[in-house]
mmCIF file of C-alpha atoms in Angstrom:
data_model
loop_
_atom_site.group_PDB
_atom_site.id
_atom_site.type_symbol
_atom_site.label_atom_id
_atom_site.label_comp_id
_atom_site.label_asym_id
_atom_site.label_seq_id
_atom_site.Cartn_x
_atom_site.Cartn_y
_atom_site.Cartn_z
ATOM 1 C CA MET A 86 92.521 78.648 82.880
ATOM 2 C CA LEU A 87 95.597 77.035 81.402
ATOM 3 C CA ALA A 88 95.924 80.065 79.119
ATOM 4 C CA TRP A 89 95.840 82.375 82.039
ATOM 5 C CA PHE A 90 98.630 80.796 83.789
ATOM 6 C CA HIS A 91 100.743 81.319 80.573
ATOM 7 C CA ILE A 92 99.706 84.883 80.307
ATOM 8 C CA GLN A 93 99.911 85.912 83.789
ATOM 9 C CA PRO A 94 103.616 85.828 84.139
ATOM 10 C CA TYR A 95 103.959 88.415 81.404
ATOM 11 C CA LEU A 96 101.240 90.575 82.711
ATOM 12 C CA GLN A 97 102.941 90.623 86.195
ATOM 13 C CA TYR A 98 106.264 91.327 84.664
ATOM 14 C CA PHE A 99 105.303 94.240 82.366
ATOM 15 C CA GLY A 100 102.653 95.491 85.065
ATOM 16 C CA LEU A 101 105.341 95.719 87.615
ATOM 17 C CA LEU A 102 107.895 97.275 85.305
ATOM 18 C CA TYR A 103 105.511 100.165 84.936
ATOM 19 C CA ILE A 104 104.588 100.250 88.597
ATOM 20 C CA GLN A 105 108.108 100.160 89.877
ATOM 21 C CA LYS A 106 109.318 102.857 87.587
ATOM 22 C CA GLU A 107 106.584 105.125 89.059
ATOM 23 C CA ILE A 108 107.203 103.823 92.630
ATOM 24 C CA ASN A 109 111.094 104.610 92.090
ATOM 25 C CA GLN A 110 110.414 108.113 91.497
ATOM 26 C CA LEU A 111 108.544 108.340 94.809
ATOM 27 C CA VAL A 112 111.131 106.543 96.924
ATOM 28 C CA HIS A 113 114.158 107.846 95.016
ATOM 29 C CA LYS A 114 116.091 109.200 98.067
ATOM 30 C CA ARG A 115 115.025 106.451 100.383
ATOM 31 C CA LYS A 116 116.398 103.569 97.979
ATOM 32 C CA ILE A 117 119.579 105.639 97.363
ATOM 33 C CA ARG A 118 120.059 105.776 101.083
ATOM 34 C CA THR A 119 119.413 101.966 101.655
ATOM 35 C CA PHE A 120 121.491 100.563 98.693
ATOM 36 C CA MET A 121 124.246 103.087 98.360
ATOM 37 C CA ASP A 122 126.911 101.262 100.029
ATOM 38 C CA PHE A 123 127.682 97.480 100.047
ATOM 39 C CA SER A 124 131.345 97.741 100.735
ATOM 40 C CA THR A 125 131.051 97.069 104.319
ATOM 41 C CA LEU A 126 129.266 93.716 103.918
ATOM 42 C CA PRO A 127 131.220 90.716 105.231
ATOM 43 C CA LEU A 128 132.896 88.428 102.543
ATOM 44 C CA ASN A 129 131.626 85.080 101.737
ATOM 45 C CA SER A 130 133.692 81.708 102.209
ATOM 46 C CA ASP A 131 135.271 82.396 98.879
ATOM 47 C CA LYS A 132 136.688 85.844 100.071
ATOM 48 C CA GLU A 133 134.151 87.641 97.783
ATOM 49 C CA ARG A 134 131.268 90.102 98.514
ATOM 50 C CA ASN A 135 128.123 89.087 96.724
ATOM 51 C CA ILE A 136 124.528 90.276 96.533
ATOM 52 C CA LEU A 137 121.507 88.209 95.781
ATOM 53 C CA GLU A 138 118.609 89.979 94.586
ATOM 54 C CA LEU A 139 115.294 88.229 94.775
ATOM 55 C CA GLY A 140 112.490 88.965 92.250
ATOM 56 C CA ILE A 141 114.847 91.151 90.380
ATOM 57 C CA GLY A 142 112.272 91.492 87.529
ATOM 58 C CA ALA A 143 113.682 93.881 84.839
ATOM 59 C CA GLY A 144 116.169 95.391 87.293
ATOM 60 C CA ALA A 145 114.338 98.421 88.882
ATOM 61 C CA ASN A 146 116.707 98.345 91.893
ATOM 62 C CA LEU A 147 119.767 98.365 89.769
ATOM 63 C CA ASP A 148 119.753 102.040 89.253
ATOM 64 C CA PHE A 149 120.410 102.437 92.950
ATOM 65 C CA TYR A 150 123.172 99.990 93.209
ATOM 66 C CA PRO A 151 127.036 101.328 93.636
ATOM 67 C CA SER A 152 128.890 100.903 90.369
ATOM 68 C CA ASP A 153 132.143 100.696 92.266
ATOM 69 C CA GLN A 154 132.556 96.831 91.295
ATOM 70 C CA SER A 155 133.080 96.086 95.068
ATOM 71 C CA PHE A 156 130.543 93.111 94.820
ATOM 72 C CA SER A 157 129.138 90.666 92.439
ATOM 73 C CA LEU A 158 125.538 90.248 91.889
ATOM 74 C CA ILE A 159 123.342 87.081 91.580
ATOM 75 C CA GLY A 160 119.895 88.183 89.918
ATOM 76 C CA SER A 161 117.059 85.776 90.389
ATOM 77 C CA ASP A 162 113.245 85.652 89.706
ATOM 78 C CA ILE A 163 110.530 83.087 89.424
ATOM 79 C CA HIS A 164 110.609 83.474 85.532
ATOM 80 C CA ARG A 165 113.468 84.136 83.135
ATOM 81 C CA ILE A 166 111.424 86.720 81.157
ATOM 82 C CA GLY A 167 113.698 89.550 82.201
ATOM 83 C CA GLU A 168 117.061 87.830 82.143
ATOM 84 C CA ASP A 169 118.196 89.439 78.951
ATOM 85 C CA ALA A 170 117.204 92.877 80.231
ATOM 86 C CA ILE A 171 119.245 92.163 83.421
ATOM 87 C CA ARG A 172 122.362 91.270 81.608
ATOM 88 C CA LYS A 173 122.217 94.303 79.573
ATOM 89 C CA LYS A 174 121.438 96.664 82.347
ATOM 90 C CA CYS A 175 124.342 95.235 84.349
ATOM 91 C CA ILE A 176 126.680 96.050 81.551
ATOM 92 C CA GLU A 177 125.505 99.562 81.428
ATOM 93 C CA LYS A 178 125.599 100.055 85.039
ATOM 94 C CA ARG A 179 129.086 98.382 85.390
ATOM 95 C CA ILE A 180 127.731 95.986 87.792
ATOM 96 C CA LYS A 181 129.387 92.473 87.912
ATOM 97 C CA LEU A 182 126.710 89.949 87.125
ATOM 98 C CA HIS A 183 127.763 86.446 88.486
ATOM 99 C CA SER A 184 124.628 84.667 87.414
ATOM 100 C CA PHE A 185 120.959 84.528 86.929
ATOM 101 C CA LEU A 186 118.756 82.036 88.730
ATOM 102 C CA GLN A 187 115.298 81.050 88.565
ATOM 103 C CA LEU A 188 114.352 80.753 92.252
ATOM 104 C CA ASN A 189 111.287 81.112 94.598
ATOM 105 C CA ALA A 190 111.985 83.432 97.428
ATOM 106 C CA ASP A 191 110.712 80.571 99.834
ATOM 107 C CA ASP A 192 112.794 77.822 98.414
ATOM 108 C CA LEU A 193 116.493 78.677 98.090
ATOM 109 C CA ARG A 194 117.840 75.282 98.133
ATOM 110 C CA ALA A 195 120.050 75.986 95.089
ATOM 111 C CA LEU A 196 122.261 78.186 97.376
ATOM 112 C CA LYS A 197 124.311 76.787 100.207
ATOM 113 C CA SER A 198 123.907 78.134 103.805
ATOM 114 C CA GLU A 199 126.075 81.189 104.788
ATOM 115 C CA SER A 200 127.047 81.856 101.123
ATOM 116 C CA VAL A 201 125.727 85.446 100.485
ATOM 117 C CA SER A 202 126.911 88.680 101.880
ATOM 118 C CA GLY A 203 123.580 90.435 101.201
ATOM 119 C CA VAL A 204 120.112 89.660 99.896
ATOM 120 C CA VAL A 205 118.045 92.380 98.268
ATOM 121 C CA ALA A 206 114.185 91.639 98.069
ATOM 122 C CA THR A 207 111.673 94.432 97.191
ATOM 123 C CA LEU A 208 108.020 94.274 96.574
ATOM 124 C CA ILE A 209 107.998 90.530 96.587
ATOM 125 C CA MET A 210 106.749 89.408 100.128
ATOM 126 C CA CYS A 211 103.427 90.343 99.242
ATOM 127 C CA SER A 212 103.220 87.458 96.660
ATOM 128 C CA VAL A 213 105.447 84.688 98.058
ATOM 129 C CA PRO A 214 103.427 81.767 99.239
ATOM 130 C CA ASN A 215 105.037 81.585 102.683
ATOM 131 C CA VAL A 216 106.568 84.684 104.047
ATOM 132 C CA ASP A 217 108.246 83.186 107.177
ATOM 133 C CA LYS A 218 109.888 80.532 105.145
ATOM 134 C CA ALA A 219 111.097 82.989 102.769
ATOM 135 C CA LEU A 220 112.663 84.986 105.498
ATOM 136 C CA SER A 221 114.216 81.931 107.107
ATOM 137 C CA GLU A 222 115.674 80.926 103.874
ATOM 138 C CA ILE A 223 117.176 84.480 103.434
ATOM 139 C CA LYS A 224 118.670 84.045 107.064
ATOM 140 C CA ARG A 225 120.080 80.632 106.152
ATOM 141 C CA ILE A 226 121.944 81.705 103.105
ATOM 142 C CA LEU A 227 123.202 85.181 104.716
ATOM 143 C CA VAL A 228 126.894 84.818 106.120
ATOM 144 C CA PRO A 229 127.265 85.993 109.641
ATOM 145 C CA GLY A 230 126.824 89.683 109.750
ATOM 146 C CA GLY A 231 125.225 89.715 106.383
ATOM 147 C CA GLN A 232 122.225 91.936 105.736
ATOM 148 C CA TYR A 233 118.741 91.604 104.142
ATOM 149 C CA TYR A 234 117.637 94.867 102.441
ATOM 150 C CA PHE A 235 113.841 95.140 102.108
ATOM 151 C CA PHE A 236 111.261 97.487 100.643
ATOM 152 C CA ASP A 237 107.603 96.345 100.757
ATOM 153 C CA HIS A 238 103.932 97.572 100.746
ATOM 154 C CA VAL A 239 102.181 96.475 103.847
ATOM 155 C CA LYS A 240 98.591 96.394 105.537
ATOM 156 C CA GLU A 241 97.194 99.746 106.227
ATOM 157 C CA GLU A 242 97.049 100.537 109.779
ATOM 158 C CA ASP A 243 96.266 104.232 110.254
ATOM 159 C CA SER A 244 93.497 105.342 107.680
ATOM 160 C CA ILE A 245 90.184 103.718 107.676
ATOM 161 C CA PHE A 246 89.766 105.010 104.066
ATOM 162 C CA ARG A 247 92.851 103.418 102.733
ATOM 163 C CA ASN A 248 92.208 100.193 104.812
ATOM 164 C CA PHE A 249 88.720 100.051 103.059
ATOM 165 C CA LEU A 250 90.231 100.441 99.705
ATOM 166 C CA GLN A 251 92.861 97.814 100.310
ATOM 167 C CA MET A 252 90.240 95.400 101.098
ATOM 168 C CA LEU A 253 88.077 96.339 98.137
ATOM 169 C CA LEU A 254 90.918 95.833 95.588
ATOM 170 C CA HIS A 255 92.594 93.010 97.458
ATOM 171 C CA PRO A 256 90.662 90.207 95.316
ATOM 172 C CA LEU A 257 91.703 91.948 91.960
ATOM 173 C CA LEU A 258 95.318 92.191 93.051
ATOM 174 C CA ARG A 259 95.461 88.627 94.065
ATOM 175 C CA VAL A 260 94.216 87.598 90.641
ATOM 176 C CA LEU A 261 96.544 89.852 88.690
ATOM 177 C CA PHE A 262 99.628 89.732 90.435
ATOM 178 C CA PHE A 263 99.293 87.078 93.272
ATOM 179 C CA CYS A 264 99.580 90.035 95.578
ATOM 180 C CA ASN A 265 98.241 89.994 99.220
ATOM 181 C CA ASN A 266 98.231 93.743 100.032
ATOM 182 C CA ARG A 267 96.998 92.881 103.576
ATOM 183 C CA ARG A 268 100.093 91.516 105.017
ATOM 184 C CA LYS A 269 101.921 92.895 108.053
ATOM 185 C CA ILE A 270 105.304 92.168 106.634
ATOM 186 C CA GLN A 271 107.334 94.142 109.036
ATOM 187 C CA LEU A 272 106.015 91.878 111.967
ATOM 188 C CA HIS A 273 107.256 88.764 110.018
ATOM 189 C CA ILE A 274 110.720 90.370 109.653
ATOM 190 C CA LEU A 275 110.835 91.494 113.325
ATOM 191 C CA ASN A 276 110.091 87.965 114.567
ATOM 192 C CA ALA A 277 112.408 86.235 112.032
ATOM 193 C CA GLY A 278 115.283 86.087 114.488
ATOM 194 C CA PHE A 279 117.650 88.710 112.952
ATOM 195 C CA SER A 280 120.001 90.362 115.467
ATOM 196 C CA HIS A 281 118.952 93.808 114.371
ATOM 197 C CA VAL A 282 116.366 95.199 112.300
ATOM 198 C CA ASP A 283 116.157 98.950 111.274
ATOM 199 C CA VAL A 284 112.875 99.687 109.579
ATOM 200 C CA GLU A 285 110.989 102.746 108.561
ATOM 201 C CA SER A 286 107.233 102.966 107.769
ATOM 202 C CA PHE A 287 106.036 105.654 105.588
ATOM 203 C CA LEU A 288 103.332 106.510 103.002
ATOM 204 C CA ILE A 289 104.588 106.294 99.505
ATOM 205 C CA SER A 290 101.952 108.898 98.373
ATOM 206 C CA ASP A 291 98.605 110.455 99.794
ATOM 207 C CA LYS A 292 97.058 110.346 96.378
ATOM 208 C CA ILE A 293 93.964 108.101 96.165
ATOM 209 C CA LEU A 294 95.429 106.151 93.065
ATOM 210 C CA TYR A 295 98.150 104.827 95.535
ATOM 211 C CA SER A 296 95.791 104.068 98.403
ATOM 212 C CA PRO A 297 95.727 100.364 98.019
ATOM 213 C CA ILE A 298 99.468 100.222 98.367
ATOM 214 C CA ALA A 299 100.180 103.512 99.992
ATOM 215 C CA SER A 300 101.672 102.044 103.246
ATOM 216 C CA HIS A 301 105.362 100.928 102.762
ATOM 217 C CA ILE A 302 108.278 99.778 104.793
ATOM 218 C CA ILE A 303 112.059 100.041 104.013
ATOM 219 C CA GLY A 304 115.043 98.962 105.846
ATOM 220 C CA THR A 305 117.680 96.359 106.656
ATOM 221 C CA ALA A 306 117.820 93.299 108.996
ATOM 222 C CA THR A 307 121.095 92.048 109.923
ATOM 223 C CA LYS A 308 122.155 88.293 110.772
ATOM 224 C CA SER A 309 123.965 87.806 113.954
ATOM 225 C CA SER A 310 127.739 87.653 113.385
ATOM 226 C CA ILE A 311 128.230 85.062 116.100
#
């Protein structure tokens, strides 16, 4: 059992590295539309525009970030396995990397309240221990008017067949990736107290291979500017 806890982070990292490359191809246009412009985000107290990405992994989202140097990036993950890859990729993409932090999404005590212009968190709410606490922490660290950018797979609601496959593979996903593919994450976001939520629900693919994680949401949630 102890050996598994040493192996699992690497399995999760490299497994998600492959999966996210595949998923990026399927949601290319949606991610570009969501992440294409950070220039309108409010500045923090240091008069800077900064983005925190939670669960940054090997940087699957960096391909969709603007390279206009209008913001600085704080990369974070529960492990430091991908830190070197992130630093290299930021140089290649001309993205200003401010720092890399080892953080859990539901425990952001290392960051001050109202200190971040925007938070990006994709495909991690399925595995955080406490979704509501993670969203509360995200809202806490956002400056007034700041935005939370999300992309997650969610519980299947429309297809009996896909719902059955989700339930069937749920235990395996929990063991391999600590992933709960049965969460209604959109409801957590809508009830988290953001002033405005823009969310799109869609199927990432109708192929059987993707059935356990076919249903996704993507969008933004804005913290009140008052």
